[in-house]
mmCIF file of C-alpha atoms and ligand atoms in Angstrom:
data_model
loop_
_atom_site.group_PDB
_atom_site.id
_atom_site.type_symbol
_atom_site.label_atom_id
_atom_site.label_comp_id
_atom_site.label_asym_id
_atom_site.label_seq_id
_atom_site.Cartn_x
_atom_site.Cartn_y
_atom_site.Cartn_z
ATOM 1 C CA MET A 15 0.000 0.000 0.000
ATOM 2 C CA THR A 16 1.331 3.413 -0.990
ATOM 3 C CA CYS A 17 1.485 6.583 1.077
ATOM 4 C CA VAL A 18 2.335 9.886 -0.638
ATOM 5 C CA ILE A 19 3.923 12.533 1.605
ATOM 6 C CA THR A 20 4.462 16.179 0.601
ATOM 7 C CA GLY A 21 6.902 18.424 2.460
ATOM 8 C CA ALA A 22 8.976 15.287 3.059
ATOM 9 C CA GLY A 23 12.338 17.032 2.781
ATOM 10 C CA SER A 24 12.176 18.773 6.149
ATOM 11 C CA GLY A 25 10.403 19.411 9.452
ATOM 12 C CA ILE A 26 7.099 17.686 10.139
ATOM 13 C CA GLY A 27 7.058 16.011 6.698
ATOM 14 C CA ARG A 28 10.463 14.408 7.231
ATOM 15 C CA ALA A 29 9.593 13.345 10.788
ATOM 16 C CA THR A 30 6.357 11.794 9.519
ATOM 17 C CA ALA A 31 8.212 9.870 6.799
ATOM 18 C CA VAL A 32 10.692 8.549 9.368
ATOM 19 C CA GLU A 33 7.921 7.421 11.720
ATOM 20 C CA MET A 34 5.943 5.917 8.833
ATOM 21 C CA SER A 35 8.985 3.891 7.786
ATOM 22 C CA ARG A 36 8.915 2.167 11.202
ATOM 23 C CA ARG A 37 5.282 1.122 10.854
ATOM 24 C CA ALA A 38 3.619 -1.679 8.942
ATOM 25 C CA ASP A 39 0.646 0.224 7.483
ATOM 26 C CA TYR A 40 2.256 1.232 4.174
ATOM 27 C CA ASP A 41 4.960 -0.650 2.282
ATOM 28 C CA THR A 42 5.704 2.109 -0.247
ATOM 29 C CA LEU A 43 6.427 5.734 0.601
ATOM 30 C CA VAL A 44 6.491 8.456 -2.059
ATOM 31 C CA LEU A 45 8.346 11.514 -0.772
ATOM 32 C CA ILE A 46 7.656 14.856 -2.467
ATOM 33 C CA GLY A 47 9.615 18.094 -2.010
ATOM 34 C CA ARG A 48 11.274 20.653 -4.233
ATOM 35 C CA HIS A 49 14.853 19.611 -3.571
ATOM 36 C CA SER A 50 16.215 16.164 -4.400
ATOM 37 C CA GLU A 51 19.103 16.679 -1.917
ATOM 38 C CA THR A 52 16.825 17.148 1.104
ATOM 39 C CA LEU A 53 14.606 14.265 -0.024
ATOM 40 C CA ALA A 54 17.710 12.072 -0.244
ATOM 41 C CA GLU A 55 18.656 13.155 3.302
ATOM 42 C CA THR A 56 15.202 12.099 4.484
ATOM 43 C CA LYS A 57 15.613 8.749 2.754
ATOM 44 C CA ILE A 58 18.828 8.118 4.697
ATOM 45 C CA CYS A 59 16.906 8.629 7.980
ATOM 46 C CA LEU A 60 14.254 6.017 7.129
ATOM 47 C CA GLU A 61 14.177 2.637 8.806
ATOM 48 C CA ASN A 62 13.180 -0.817 7.546
ATOM 49 C CA LYS A 63 13.041 -2.089 4.037
ATOM 50 C CA LYS A 64 10.259 -0.230 2.300
ATOM 51 C CA LYS A 65 10.035 0.878 -1.288
ATOM 52 C CA ILE A 66 10.950 4.579 -1.268
ATOM 53 C CA ILE A 67 10.290 6.825 -4.265
ATOM 54 C CA LEU A 68 11.590 10.391 -4.324
ATOM 55 C CA LYS A 69 9.843 13.037 -6.418
ATOM 56 C CA ALA A 70 11.494 16.442 -6.669
ATOM 57 C CA PHE A 71 8.522 18.601 -7.602
ATOM 58 C CA ASP A 72 7.292 22.162 -7.092
ATOM 59 C CA LEU A 73 3.676 21.862 -6.003
ATOM 60 C CA THR A 74 2.795 25.209 -7.550
ATOM 61 C CA ASP A 75 3.272 23.584 -10.957
ATOM 62 C CA PHE A 76 -0.435 22.723 -10.922
ATOM 63 C CA GLY A 77 -0.593 21.736 -14.585
ATOM 64 C CA ALA A 78 1.942 18.955 -13.979
ATOM 65 C CA ILE A 79 0.244 17.476 -10.880
ATOM 66 C CA PRO A 80 -2.043 15.122 -12.872
ATOM 67 C CA ILE A 81 1.026 13.612 -14.593
ATOM 68 C CA LEU A 82 2.883 13.366 -11.261
ATOM 69 C CA VAL A 83 -0.009 11.477 -9.690
ATOM 70 C CA GLN A 84 -0.490 9.266 -12.730
ATOM 71 C CA ASP A 85 3.229 8.401 -12.686
ATOM 72 C CA ILE A 86 2.990 7.490 -8.991
ATOM 73 C CA PHE A 87 0.006 5.239 -9.684
ATOM 74 C CA MET A 88 1.751 3.539 -12.610
ATOM 75 C CA GLU A 89 4.852 2.918 -10.502
ATOM 76 C CA CYS A 90 3.085 1.810 -7.296
ATOM 77 C CA GLU A 91 -0.162 0.331 -8.705
ATOM 78 C CA ASN A 92 -2.187 2.024 -5.945
ATOM 79 C CA ILE A 93 -2.462 5.252 -3.946
ATOM 80 C CA GLN A 94 -3.873 4.445 -0.517
ATOM 81 C CA CYS A 95 -2.916 7.524 1.483
ATOM 82 C CA LEU A 96 -2.050 11.174 0.790
ATOM 83 C CA LEU A 97 -0.446 13.411 3.415
ATOM 84 C CA ASN A 98 -0.537 17.110 2.458
ATOM 85 C CA ILE A 99 2.189 18.425 4.755
ATOM 86 C CA ALA A 100 4.008 20.979 2.554
ATOM 87 C CA GLY A 101 3.338 24.558 3.587
ATOM 88 C CA TYR A 102 4.512 28.109 3.017
ATOM 89 C CA THR A 103 4.528 31.358 4.939
ATOM 90 C CA GLU A 104 5.898 34.857 4.547
ATOM 91 C CA PRO A 105 4.220 36.738 7.404
ATOM 92 C CA GLN A 106 3.351 40.340 6.528
ATOM 93 C CA ALA A 107 0.958 42.928 7.952
ATOM 94 C CA LEU A 108 -2.015 44.080 5.853
ATOM 95 C CA LEU A 109 -0.663 47.505 4.832
ATOM 96 C CA THR A 110 2.764 46.223 3.820
ATOM 97 C CA THR A 111 1.782 42.966 2.146
ATOM 98 C CA SER A 112 0.903 42.299 -1.486
ATOM 99 C CA LEU A 113 -1.529 40.308 -3.536
ATOM 100 C CA GLU A 114 1.474 38.242 -4.607
ATOM 101 C CA ASN A 115 2.107 37.192 -1.002
ATOM 102 C CA MET A 116 -1.528 36.172 -0.611
ATOM 103 C CA LYS A 117 -1.461 34.254 -3.926
ATOM 104 C CA THR A 118 1.752 32.337 -3.243
ATOM 105 C CA THR A 119 0.605 31.340 0.236
ATOM 106 C CA PHE A 120 -2.761 30.105 -1.012
ATOM 107 C CA GLU A 121 -1.091 28.319 -3.935
ATOM 108 C CA VAL A 122 1.044 26.135 -1.672
ATOM 109 C CA ASN A 123 -1.307 25.816 1.312
ATOM 110 C CA VAL A 124 -4.681 25.426 -0.419
ATOM 111 C CA PHE A 125 -4.546 25.071 -4.207
ATOM 112 C CA ALA A 126 -1.793 22.433 -4.286
ATOM 113 C CA PRO A 127 -3.562 20.185 -1.724
ATOM 114 C CA PHE A 128 -6.807 20.679 -3.674
ATOM 115 C CA VAL A 129 -5.304 19.592 -7.018
ATOM 116 C CA LEU A 130 -3.358 16.727 -5.421
ATOM 117 C CA ILE A 131 -6.458 15.463 -3.647
ATOM 118 C CA ARG A 132 -8.547 15.672 -6.816
ATOM 119 C CA GLU A 133 -5.987 13.735 -8.834
ATOM 120 C CA CYS A 134 -5.352 11.112 -6.120
ATOM 121 C CA VAL A 135 -9.069 10.538 -5.569
ATOM 122 C CA ARG A 136 -9.409 9.457 -9.209
ATOM 123 C CA PHE A 137 -7.314 6.421 -8.195
ATOM 124 C CA MET A 138 -8.268 6.110 -4.505
ATOM 125 C CA ARG A 139 -11.924 5.520 -5.327
ATOM 126 C CA LEU A 140 -10.851 2.282 -7.049
ATOM 127 C CA ASN A 141 -9.229 0.879 -3.874
ATOM 128 C CA ASP A 142 -10.700 -2.193 -2.181
ATOM 129 C CA ARG A 143 -10.273 -0.805 1.296
ATOM 130 C CA PRO A 144 -10.827 2.720 2.669
ATOM 131 C CA SER A 145 -8.223 5.276 1.585
ATOM 132 C CA LYS A 146 -6.999 8.161 3.684
ATOM 133 C CA ILE A 147 -6.148 11.820 3.105
ATOM 134 C CA LEU A 148 -4.669 14.029 5.818
ATOM 135 C CA ASN A 149 -4.115 17.775 5.556
ATOM 136 C CA VAL A 150 -1.849 19.743 7.883
ATOM 137 C CA ALA A 151 -3.522 23.070 8.722
ATOM 138 C CA SER A 152 -2.560 25.125 11.802
ATOM 139 C CA THR A 153 -3.898 26.609 15.010
ATOM 140 C CA ALA A 154 -3.275 29.880 13.133
ATOM 141 C CA GLY A 155 -6.303 28.922 11.027
ATOM 142 C CA VAL A 156 -8.650 28.880 14.000
ATOM 143 C CA THR A 157 -7.593 31.822 16.163
ATOM 144 C CA ALA A 158 -6.518 35.346 15.192
ATOM 145 C CA ARG A 159 -2.875 35.914 14.240
ATOM 146 C CA PRO A 160 -2.235 39.633 13.581
ATOM 147 C CA GLY A 161 0.536 40.006 11.003
ATOM 148 C CA TRP A 162 0.077 36.495 9.615
ATOM 149 C CA LEU A 163 -2.915 37.273 7.383
ATOM 150 C CA SER A 164 -2.082 35.155 4.343
ATOM 151 C CA TYR A 165 -0.887 32.149 6.346
ATOM 152 C CA ALA A 166 -3.728 32.163 8.873
ATOM 153 C CA SER A 167 -6.476 32.617 6.275
ATOM 154 C CA SER A 168 -4.997 29.924 4.009
ATOM 155 C CA LYS A 169 -4.970 27.449 6.895
ATOM 156 C CA ALA A 170 -8.587 28.328 7.748
ATOM 157 C CA ALA A 171 -9.429 27.519 4.117
ATOM 158 C CA LEU A 172 -7.633 24.185 4.414
ATOM 159 C CA VAL A 173 -9.657 23.290 7.523
ATOM 160 C CA SER A 174 -12.860 24.019 5.625
ATOM 161 C CA LEU A 175 -11.689 22.138 2.518
ATOM 162 C CA SER A 176 -10.911 19.106 4.693
ATOM 163 C CA GLN A 177 -14.273 19.102 6.427
ATOM 164 C CA THR A 178 -16.178 19.536 3.171
ATOM 165 C CA LEU A 179 -14.275 16.734 1.429
ATOM 166 C CA SER A 180 -14.672 14.462 4.435
ATOM 167 C CA GLU A 181 -18.413 14.488 3.714
ATOM 168 C CA GLU A 182 -18.139 14.567 -0.067
ATOM 169 C CA LEU A 183 -15.690 11.669 -0.387
ATOM 170 C CA ALA A 184 -17.461 9.367 2.067
ATOM 171 C CA GLU A 185 -19.228 7.731 -0.879
ATOM 172 C CA TYR A 186 -15.820 6.449 -2.074
ATOM 173 C CA ARG A 187 -14.918 5.237 1.440
ATOM 174 C CA ILE A 188 -12.175 7.883 1.598
ATOM 175 C CA LYS A 189 -11.468 9.276 5.074
ATOM 176 C CA VAL A 190 -10.274 12.906 5.220
ATOM 177 C CA TYR A 191 -8.381 14.074 8.297
ATOM 178 C CA CYS A 192 -7.200 17.526 9.289
ATOM 179 C CA VAL A 193 -4.635 18.319 11.966
ATOM 180 C CA SER A 194 -3.752 21.763 13.266
ATOM 181 C CA PRO A 195 -0.440 21.792 15.082
ATOM 182 C CA GLY A 196 0.566 24.582 17.414
ATOM 183 C CA ARG A 197 4.138 25.884 17.480
ATOM 184 C CA CYS A 198 6.601 23.237 16.378
ATOM 185 C CA ALA A 199 10.376 23.490 15.961
ATOM 186 C CA THR A 200 10.897 23.825 12.191
ATOM 187 C CA ALA A 201 12.223 26.291 9.596
ATOM 188 C CA LEU A 202 8.692 27.514 8.851
ATOM 189 C CA ARG A 203 8.105 28.274 12.531
ATOM 190 C CA LYS A 204 11.410 30.183 12.612
ATOM 191 C CA LYS A 205 9.972 32.545 9.977
ATOM 192 C CA LEU A 206 6.887 33.153 12.101
ATOM 193 C CA ALA A 207 8.728 33.513 15.420
ATOM 194 C CA PRO A 208 12.437 34.225 14.752
ATOM 195 C CA ASP A 209 13.379 34.881 18.386
ATOM 196 C CA GLU A 210 11.746 31.820 19.916
ATOM 197 C CA ASP A 211 13.814 29.138 21.670
ATOM 198 C CA GLN A 212 12.892 26.087 19.567
ATOM 199 C CA THR A 213 14.279 23.626 22.109
ATOM 200 C CA VAL A 214 11.336 24.209 24.477
ATOM 201 C CA ILE A 215 8.475 23.826 21.985
ATOM 202 C CA MET A 216 6.868 20.804 20.304
ATOM 203 C CA GLN A 217 9.235 18.812 18.084
ATOM 204 C CA PRO A 218 8.393 17.505 14.556
ATOM 205 C CA ASP A 219 8.518 13.833 15.603
ATOM 206 C CA GLU A 220 5.743 14.449 18.145
ATOM 207 C CA VAL A 221 3.465 15.676 15.346
ATOM 208 C CA GLY A 222 4.666 12.939 12.976
ATOM 209 C CA ARG A 223 3.638 10.204 15.406
ATOM 210 C CA ILE A 224 0.093 11.556 15.649
ATOM 211 C CA ILE A 225 -0.201 11.863 11.867
ATOM 212 C CA CYS A 226 0.892 8.224 11.496
ATOM 213 C CA ASP A 227 -1.613 7.134 14.177
ATOM 214 C CA LEU A 228 -4.436 8.870 12.315
ATOM 215 C CA VAL A 229 -3.707 7.302 8.945
ATOM 216 C CA SER A 230 -2.988 3.852 10.389
ATOM 217 C CA ASN A 231 -5.202 0.956 9.385
ATOM 218 C CA ASP A 232 -6.830 0.886 12.843
ATOM 219 C CA GLU A 233 -8.163 4.469 12.966
ATOM 220 C CA TYR A 234 -11.656 5.146 11.600
ATOM 221 C CA CYS A 235 -13.270 7.612 14.035
ATOM 222 C CA LEU A 236 -11.336 10.887 13.940
ATOM 223 C CA ASP A 237 -11.815 11.979 10.321
ATOM 224 C CA GLY A 238 -13.818 15.107 9.430
ATOM 225 C CA GLN A 239 -12.616 17.052 12.468
ATOM 226 C CA ASN A 240 -9.961 19.691 12.939
ATOM 227 C CA ILE A 241 -7.637 17.975 15.409
ATOM 228 C CA ILE A 242 -5.483 20.387 17.411
ATOM 229 C CA ILE A 243 -1.989 19.104 18.261
ATOM 230 C CA ARG A 244 -0.525 21.315 20.933
ATOM 231 C CA LYS A 245 2.022 20.783 23.677
ATOM 232 C CA LYS A 246 1.274 22.572 26.952
HETATM 233 N N1 NAP B 20 6.081 24.446 12.530
HETATM 234 C C1 NAP B 20 4.937 24.882 13.058
HETATM 235 O O1 NAP B 20 4.904 25.531 14.116
HETATM 236 C C2 NAP B 20 3.658 24.560 12.356
HETATM 237 C C3 NAP B 20 2.458 24.770 13.045
HETATM 238 C C4 NAP B 20 1.275 24.481 12.395
HETATM 239 C C5 NAP B 20 1.283 23.982 11.111
HETATM 240 N N2 NAP B 20 2.455 23.790 10.461
HETATM 241 C C6 NAP B 20 2.423 23.253 9.115
HETATM 242 O O2 NAP B 20 3.214 22.101 9.033
HETATM 243 C C7 NAP B 20 3.559 21.870 7.659
HETATM 244 C C8 NAP B 20 5.020 21.509 7.557
HETATM 245 O O3 NAP B 20 5.797 22.645 7.870
HETATM 246 P P1 NAP B 20 7.037 22.572 8.857
HETATM 247 O O4 NAP B 20 6.659 23.319 10.063
HETATM 248 O O5 NAP B 20 7.510 21.188 8.960
HETATM 249 O O6 NAP B 20 8.093 23.514 8.113
HETATM 250 P P2 NAP B 20 9.207 23.212 7.020
HETATM 251 O O7 NAP B 20 10.226 22.290 7.550
HETATM 252 O O8 NAP B 20 9.662 24.554 6.569
HETATM 253 O O9 NAP B 20 8.419 22.440 5.886
HETATM 254 C C9 NAP B 20 7.708 23.072 4.863
HETATM 255 C C10 NAP B 20 7.770 22.111 3.689
HETATM 256 O O10 NAP B 20 6.929 22.584 2.645
HETATM 257 C C11 NAP B 20 7.582 22.316 1.428
HETATM 258 N N3 NAP B 20 7.195 23.252 0.385
HETATM 259 C C12 NAP B 20 7.043 24.593 0.477
HETATM 260 N N4 NAP B 20 6.730 25.107 -0.723
HETATM 261 C C13 NAP B 20 6.675 24.069 -1.586
HETATM 262 C C14 NAP B 20 6.395 23.946 -2.967
HETATM 263 N N5 NAP B 20 6.106 25.018 -3.729
HETATM 264 N N6 NAP B 20 6.431 22.719 -3.535
HETATM 265 C C15 NAP B 20 6.733 21.629 -2.814
HETATM 266 N N7 NAP B 20 7.000 21.668 -1.489
HETATM 267 C C16 NAP B 20 6.973 22.883 -0.901
HETATM 268 C C17 NAP B 20 9.047 22.507 1.733
HETATM 269 O O11 NAP B 20 9.761 21.759 0.789
HETATM 270 P P3 NAP B 20 11.144 22.236 0.155
HETATM 271 O O12 NAP B 20 12.144 21.636 1.089
HETATM 272 O O13 NAP B 20 11.108 21.602 -1.161
HETATM 273 O O14 NAP B 20 11.177 23.713 0.137
HETATM 274 C C18 NAP B 20 9.180 21.979 3.154
HETATM 275 O O15 NAP B 20 9.558 20.610 3.175
HETATM 276 C C19 NAP B 20 3.182 23.150 6.917
HETATM 277 O O16 NAP B 20 1.973 22.956 6.231
HETATM 278 C C20 NAP B 20 2.994 24.163 8.039
HETATM 279 O O17 NAP B 20 2.127 25.199 7.678
HETATM 280 C C21 NAP B 20 3.647 24.056 11.057
#
């Protein structure tokens, strides 16, 4: 069974790939990120003998996503799980930001997951057993974040997209999950909070473990909700 992971070259995506490689649920992992070097570094961290496929791909190349997904299906013969973990932020206040900032943020955080989901569902609906999709939103999408307008609003859109598709895709036995992590020690978080001590906040492997629990073969009750992952 094949699990496709975006954002797999760093942070939460890499930690999720590492944790997934230790588990029995999926025997093939497809790792997507823009840089083949960071994907190769992730591959080195993986455990056990699974089939690992690396795809260096810019997710804003929407026109090429159908081919990417088709290639994955041809190579793996199934797509059982999709983890939309890739994300982007360039925090700017309203009066100093631009439409470009808003567009780029929505492209990576909303439009890319939308196109990937649409293309994967074409194949997932053929699966014998329930398929799973999980989107990584953010607590920024549920409570106000002054100065983070594009990021926060894009994550709110992703929460809504997840909940809508959870209902819409039920007829294909596809479960759609949404998690919203709080502050987690990654490069993206560094952009949002440059002065924070990242050693005292949640670490990527803590989020990765929960993501793997949710898309495991034993979990069928927590889809359709926005699940907050926050360390006190
Ligand atoms: N860290 C937090 O506090 C926090 C909290 C809530 C939610 N999140 C969410 O968690 C997810 C993972 O982020 P992270 O915190 O782990 O930060 P990260 O290490 O900076 O990861 C972001 C990932 O997104 C990928 N990405 C960005 N633009 C892309 C594009 N155009 N095409 C393909 N991949 C692209 C990056 O890949 P490249 O290496 O190819 O650039 C990178 O692997 C994001 O959705 C983020 O919004 C993070």
